[in-house]
mmCIF file of C-alpha atoms in Angstrom:
data_model
loop_
_atom_site.group_PDB
_atom_site.id
_atom_site.type_symbol
_atom_site.label_atom_id
_atom_site.label_comp_id
_atom_site.label_asym_id
_atom_site.label_seq_id
_atom_site.Cartn_x
_atom_site.Cartn_y
_atom_site.Cartn_z
ATOM 1 C CA UNK A 13 -6.934 -13.004 14.520
ATOM 2 C CA UNK A 14 -5.655 -9.436 14.840
ATOM 3 C CA UNK A 15 -4.139 -6.555 12.887
ATOM 4 C CA UNK A 16 -1.206 -4.442 14.041
ATOM 5 C CA UNK A 17 0.268 -1.414 12.342
ATOM 6 C CA UNK A 18 3.998 -1.196 11.732
ATOM 7 C CA UNK A 19 5.192 2.402 12.113
ATOM 8 C CA UNK A 20 8.187 2.809 9.796
ATOM 9 C CA UNK A 21 10.163 6.034 10.324
ATOM 10 C CA UNK A 22 12.294 7.543 7.567
ATOM 11 C CA UNK A 23 13.686 10.892 6.451
ATOM 12 C CA UNK A 24 12.446 12.645 3.323
ATOM 13 C CA UNK A 25 13.446 16.196 2.324
ATOM 14 C CA UNK A 26 15.196 16.510 5.705
ATOM 15 C CA UNK A 27 11.934 15.822 7.517
ATOM 16 C CA UNK A 28 10.948 12.797 9.571
ATOM 17 C CA UNK A 29 8.115 10.841 7.996
ATOM 18 C CA UNK A 30 6.192 7.661 8.744
ATOM 19 C CA UNK A 31 4.357 5.042 6.793
ATOM 20 C CA UNK A 32 2.174 2.393 8.430
ATOM 21 C CA UNK A 33 2.138 -1.001 6.696
ATOM 22 C CA UNK A 34 -0.272 -3.442 8.357
ATOM 23 C CA UNK A 35 0.495 -6.924 9.662
ATOM 24 C CA UNK A 36 -2.368 -9.412 9.825
ATOM 25 C CA UNK A 37 -1.936 -12.286 12.269
ATOM 26 C CA UNK A 38 -4.145 -15.307 11.594
ATOM 27 C CA UNK A 39 -3.236 -18.169 13.929
ATOM 28 C CA UNK A 40 0.493 -18.650 13.211
ATOM 29 C CA UNK A 41 0.463 -17.118 9.742
ATOM 30 C CA UNK A 42 1.449 -13.539 8.959
ATOM 31 C CA UNK A 43 0.257 -11.359 6.086
ATOM 32 C CA UNK A 44 1.943 -8.044 5.337
ATOM 33 C CA UNK A 45 0.033 -5.291 3.547
ATOM 34 C CA UNK A 46 2.359 -3.122 1.398
ATOM 35 C CA UNK A 47 6.146 -3.011 1.577
ATOM 36 C CA UNK A 48 7.355 0.577 1.739
ATOM 37 C CA UNK A 49 9.993 2.163 -0.470
ATOM 38 C CA UNK A 50 13.002 0.443 -2.000
ATOM 39 C CA UNK A 51 15.472 -0.758 0.643
ATOM 40 C CA UNK A 52 12.786 -0.801 3.354
ATOM 41 C CA UNK A 53 12.976 -4.580 3.818
ATOM 42 C CA UNK A 54 15.211 -4.423 6.940
ATOM 43 C CA UNK A 55 13.088 -1.656 8.491
ATOM 44 C CA UNK A 56 9.913 -3.719 8.116
ATOM 45 C CA UNK A 57 11.640 -6.933 9.227
ATOM 46 C CA UNK A 58 12.848 -5.211 12.390
ATOM 47 C CA UNK A 59 9.377 -3.903 13.193
ATOM 48 C CA UNK A 60 7.789 -7.340 12.675
ATOM 49 C CA UNK A 61 10.366 -9.031 14.899
ATOM 50 C CA UNK A 62 10.116 -6.257 17.491
ATOM 51 C CA UNK A 63 6.456 -7.258 17.856
ATOM 52 C CA UNK A 64 7.533 -10.823 18.634
ATOM 53 C CA UNK A 65 6.862 -12.472 15.270
ATOM 54 C CA UNK A 66 9.184 -14.533 13.072
ATOM 55 C CA UNK A 67 9.776 -13.884 9.393
ATOM 56 C CA UNK A 68 9.538 -17.594 8.612
ATOM 57 C CA UNK A 69 5.791 -17.296 9.343
ATOM 58 C CA UNK A 70 5.225 -14.591 6.727
ATOM 59 C CA UNK A 71 2.881 -16.324 4.283
ATOM 60 C CA UNK A 72 1.364 -13.511 2.192
ATOM 61 C CA UNK A 73 2.011 -9.980 1.036
ATOM 62 C CA UNK A 74 -0.984 -7.994 -0.190
ATOM 63 C CA UNK A 75 -0.304 -4.942 -2.352
ATOM 64 C CA UNK A 76 -3.044 -2.316 -2.325
ATOM 65 C CA UNK A 77 -1.730 -0.586 -5.465
ATOM 66 C CA UNK A 78 1.277 0.248 -7.598
ATOM 67 C CA UNK A 79 3.128 3.189 -6.052
ATOM 68 C CA UNK A 80 6.792 3.344 -5.112
ATOM 69 C CA UNK A 81 6.085 3.719 -1.379
ATOM 70 C CA UNK A 82 3.891 0.595 -1.434
ATOM 71 C CA UNK A 83 5.770 -1.811 -3.709
ATOM 72 C CA UNK A 84 9.349 -0.548 -3.372
ATOM 73 C CA UNK A 85 10.635 -3.467 -1.286
ATOM 74 C CA UNK A 86 8.379 -6.140 -2.811
ATOM 75 C CA UNK A 87 11.099 -7.602 -5.039
ATOM 76 C CA UNK A 88 13.497 -7.867 -2.069
ATOM 77 C CA UNK A 89 10.858 -9.648 0.039
ATOM 78 C CA UNK A 90 10.191 -12.190 -2.712
ATOM 79 C CA UNK A 91 13.913 -12.758 -3.258
ATOM 80 C CA UNK A 92 14.638 -13.334 0.433
ATOM 81 C CA UNK A 93 11.403 -15.239 1.230
ATOM 82 C CA UNK A 94 10.495 -17.000 -2.032
ATOM 83 C CA UNK A 95 7.598 -18.920 -0.488
ATOM 84 C CA UNK A 96 5.573 -15.760 0.101
ATOM 85 C CA UNK A 97 2.258 -15.628 -1.784
ATOM 86 C CA UNK A 98 1.876 -12.222 -3.458
ATOM 87 C CA UNK A 99 -1.672 -10.874 -3.754
ATOM 88 C CA UNK A 100 -2.919 -7.837 -5.694
ATOM 89 C CA UNK A 101 -5.844 -6.787 -7.843
ATOM 90 C CA UNK A 102 -5.944 -8.096 -11.377
ATOM 91 C CA UNK A 103 -5.378 -4.597 -12.765
ATOM 92 C CA UNK A 104 -2.490 -3.572 -10.508
ATOM 93 C CA UNK A 105 -0.842 -6.971 -11.088
ATOM 94 C CA UNK A 106 -0.157 -5.982 -14.698
ATOM 95 C CA UNK A 107 1.794 -2.921 -13.582
ATOM 96 C CA UNK A 108 3.653 -4.730 -10.780
ATOM 97 C CA UNK A 109 4.760 -7.517 -13.140
ATOM 98 C CA UNK A 110 5.792 -5.072 -15.861
ATOM 99 C CA UNK A 111 3.291 -6.518 -18.324
ATOM 100 C CA UNK A 112 1.860 -3.009 -18.780
ATOM 101 C CA UNK A 113 3.532 0.362 -18.163
ATOM 102 C CA UNK A 114 2.211 1.690 -14.872
ATOM 103 C CA UNK A 115 -0.399 4.446 -14.773
ATOM 104 C CA UNK A 116 1.743 6.311 -12.251
ATOM 105 C CA UNK A 117 4.738 6.411 -14.612
ATOM 106 C CA UNK A 118 2.540 7.535 -17.511
ATOM 107 C CA UNK A 119 1.075 10.264 -15.273
ATOM 108 C CA UNK A 120 4.531 11.405 -14.135
ATOM 109 C CA UNK A 121 5.907 11.550 -17.675
ATOM 110 C CA UNK A 122 2.897 13.520 -18.923
ATOM 111 C CA UNK A 123 2.907 15.919 -15.962
ATOM 112 C CA UNK A 124 6.597 16.855 -16.170
ATOM 113 C CA UNK A 125 5.983 18.672 -19.451
ATOM 114 C CA UNK A 126 3.854 21.238 -17.591
ATOM 115 C CA UNK A 127 6.003 21.639 -14.482
ATOM 116 C CA UNK A 128 7.696 24.892 -13.508
ATOM 117 C CA UNK A 129 11.481 25.098 -13.213
ATOM 118 C CA UNK A 130 11.206 24.715 -9.433
ATOM 119 C CA UNK A 131 9.105 21.544 -9.735
ATOM 120 C CA UNK A 132 10.897 19.830 -12.580
ATOM 121 C CA UNK A 133 13.766 18.527 -10.448
ATOM 122 C CA UNK A 134 11.309 16.608 -8.262
ATOM 123 C CA UNK A 135 9.474 15.380 -11.361
ATOM 124 C CA UNK A 136 12.665 13.932 -12.849
ATOM 125 C CA UNK A 137 13.607 12.332 -9.525
ATOM 126 C CA UNK A 138 10.136 10.779 -9.190
ATOM 127 C CA UNK A 139 10.279 9.293 -12.700
ATOM 128 C CA UNK A 140 13.725 7.864 -11.921
ATOM 129 C CA UNK A 141 12.362 6.274 -8.733
ATOM 130 C CA UNK A 142 9.541 4.620 -10.665
ATOM 131 C CA UNK A 143 11.918 3.376 -13.356
ATOM 132 C CA UNK A 144 14.130 1.775 -10.704
ATOM 133 C CA UNK A 145 11.311 -0.399 -9.323
ATOM 134 C CA UNK A 146 11.892 -4.076 -10.070
ATOM 135 C CA UNK A 147 9.026 -6.054 -11.550
ATOM 136 C CA UNK A 148 7.575 -9.005 -9.662
ATOM 137 C CA UNK A 149 4.961 -11.538 -10.764
ATOM 138 C CA UNK A 150 1.809 -11.677 -8.648
ATOM 139 C CA UNK A 151 0.715 -15.138 -7.478
ATOM 140 C CA UNK A 152 -2.923 -14.427 -6.612
ATOM 141 C CA UNK A 153 -5.007 -11.877 -8.510
ATOM 142 C CA UNK A 154 -8.156 -10.684 -6.768
ATOM 143 C CA UNK A 155 -11.280 -8.689 -7.575
ATOM 144 C CA UNK A 156 -13.915 -6.726 -5.694
ATOM 145 C CA UNK A 157 -15.825 -8.933 -3.259
ATOM 146 C CA UNK A 158 -13.343 -11.811 -3.199
ATOM 147 C CA UNK A 159 -12.933 -13.444 0.212
ATOM 148 C CA UNK A 160 -9.305 -14.212 1.078
ATOM 149 C CA UNK A 161 -7.240 -15.239 4.111
ATOM 150 C CA UNK A 162 -9.481 -18.203 4.963
ATOM 151 C CA UNK A 163 -12.609 -16.101 4.313
ATOM 152 C CA UNK A 164 -11.654 -13.582 7.007
ATOM 153 C CA UNK A 165 -10.982 -10.699 4.617
ATOM 154 C CA UNK A 166 -13.098 -9.183 1.860
ATOM 155 C CA UNK A 167 -11.419 -7.379 -0.994
ATOM 156 C CA UNK A 168 -12.996 -3.955 -1.569
ATOM 157 C CA UNK A 169 -12.312 -2.237 -4.895
ATOM 158 C CA UNK A 170 -11.439 1.404 -4.141
ATOM 159 C CA UNK A 171 -10.372 2.968 -7.451
ATOM 160 C CA UNK A 172 -9.389 6.594 -7.787
ATOM 161 C CA UNK A 173 -5.906 6.930 -6.345
ATOM 162 C CA UNK A 174 -5.078 4.312 -8.976
ATOM 163 C CA UNK A 175 -7.564 2.409 -11.111
ATOM 164 C CA UNK A 176 -6.971 -1.007 -9.523
ATOM 165 C CA UNK A 177 -6.559 0.115 -5.918
ATOM 166 C CA UNK A 178 -7.993 -2.223 -3.282
ATOM 167 C CA UNK A 179 -8.777 -1.897 0.420
ATOM 168 C CA UNK A 180 -9.410 -4.777 2.825
ATOM 169 C CA UNK A 181 -12.446 -5.299 5.085
ATOM 170 C CA UNK A 182 -12.399 -7.658 8.072
ATOM 171 C CA UNK A 183 -15.986 -8.304 9.248
ATOM 172 C CA UNK A 184 -14.929 -10.246 12.369
ATOM 173 C CA UNK A 185 -12.673 -7.411 13.517
ATOM 174 C CA UNK A 186 -14.922 -4.630 12.183
ATOM 175 C CA UNK A 187 -11.781 -3.141 10.659
ATOM 176 C CA UNK A 188 -10.593 -1.800 7.305
ATOM 177 C CA UNK A 189 -7.082 -1.513 5.885
ATOM 178 C CA UNK A 190 -7.430 1.474 3.578
ATOM 179 C CA UNK A 191 -4.178 1.643 1.620
ATOM 180 C CA UNK A 192 -4.312 5.087 -0.020
ATOM 181 C CA UNK A 193 -8.093 5.141 -0.380
ATOM 182 C CA UNK A 194 -8.053 7.212 2.823
ATOM 183 C CA UNK A 195 -5.560 8.995 5.024
ATOM 184 C CA UNK A 196 -5.983 9.654 8.737
ATOM 185 C CA UNK A 197 -5.801 13.342 9.571
ATOM 186 C CA UNK A 198 -7.149 14.941 12.769
ATOM 187 C CA UNK A 199 -9.382 11.954 13.606
ATOM 188 C CA UNK A 200 -10.918 12.072 10.144
ATOM 189 C CA UNK A 201 -10.658 9.993 6.997
ATOM 190 C CA UNK A 202 -9.873 12.109 3.944
ATOM 191 C CA UNK A 203 -8.568 11.502 0.414
ATOM 192 C CA UNK A 204 -4.852 10.731 0.348
ATOM 193 C CA UNK A 205 -2.771 13.088 -1.822
ATOM 194 C CA UNK A 206 -5.598 14.253 -4.106
ATOM 195 C CA UNK A 207 -3.026 15.793 -6.472
ATOM 196 C CA UNK A 208 -1.811 12.267 -7.261
ATOM 197 C CA UNK A 209 -5.249 10.704 -7.726
ATOM 198 C CA UNK A 210 -5.687 9.393 -11.239
ATOM 199 C CA UNK A 211 -9.442 9.964 -10.940
ATOM 200 C CA UNK A 212 -10.495 12.303 -8.146
ATOM 201 C CA UNK A 213 -14.223 11.651 -8.586
ATOM 202 C CA UNK A 214 -13.724 7.892 -8.199
ATOM 203 C CA UNK A 215 -11.424 8.501 -5.228
ATOM 204 C CA UNK A 216 -14.223 10.458 -3.516
ATOM 205 C CA UNK A 217 -16.682 7.632 -4.224
ATOM 206 C CA UNK A 218 -14.229 5.070 -2.829
ATOM 207 C CA UNK A 219 -13.747 7.108 0.340
ATOM 208 C CA UNK A 220 -17.536 7.143 0.857
ATOM 209 C CA UNK A 221 -17.610 3.397 0.147
ATOM 210 C CA UNK A 222 -15.166 2.509 2.936
ATOM 211 C CA UNK A 223 -16.712 5.010 5.334
ATOM 212 C CA UNK A 224 -20.073 3.328 4.727
ATOM 213 C CA UNK A 225 -18.618 0.079 6.066
ATOM 214 C CA UNK A 226 -18.808 1.857 9.455
ATOM 215 C CA UNK A 227 -15.798 -0.001 10.816
ATOM 216 C CA UNK A 228 -14.548 0.634 14.323
ATOM 217 C CA UNK A 229 -10.911 0.839 13.205
ATOM 218 C CA UNK A 230 -9.383 2.055 9.964
ATOM 219 C CA UNK A 231 -5.712 1.286 9.336
ATOM 220 C CA UNK A 232 -4.372 4.035 7.082
ATOM 221 C CA UNK A 233 -1.001 3.733 5.376
ATOM 222 C CA UNK A 234 -0.501 7.460 5.868
ATOM 223 C CA UNK A 235 -1.471 8.854 9.243
ATOM 224 C CA UNK A 236 -1.862 5.526 11.035
ATOM 225 C CA UNK A 237 -4.936 3.913 12.506
ATOM 226 C CA UNK A 238 -8.054 5.731 13.673
ATOM 227 C CA UNK A 239 -10.840 4.426 15.940
ATOM 228 C CA UNK A 240 -14.486 5.457 15.730
#
């Protein structure tokens, strides 16, 4: 069993950016954690195949939380590879499936009323991006403490960035996939985009929670992996 990060390069506001979805390899089965923005399917496919793996072996996709840079390509993955088992927390599943309006969209719509003229253009664009996301039904809904992937992975509830956010702990590998519960910056784990956190106090508690796991490696979606 091993985890590899998939550095996905893209341009945003005329600047080069990266996200780092994780790929979990368990015997011959692959599990992808988070799917990037809309239209990122080919970018992620290329990175998986570049590492020597075949898409036919992709068994699961785990979504850490509902945000457009994490679920954007989820619908495309499910359409192209219908056998994939989709996993998310019970709470985030309701937003991903469209059963409940997402917290992020509610936040964006409420915030735009207070934005300055210089910010409002971004606010409108962000709301449009969220409205364009296609809903997908989740196959496996998980909660804090659940053991998944043949008991090799423990689901860790890390609310704050969103209320149903999860991270993933791998005792055998002494590793954590953080999602947006932490970002890697200058060899440190810090809160990711605090201005977007739905509950900053809970986000701080969740950061402490995953730090207290004292893992050797943390795989951060933003900033990439960090070793301690």
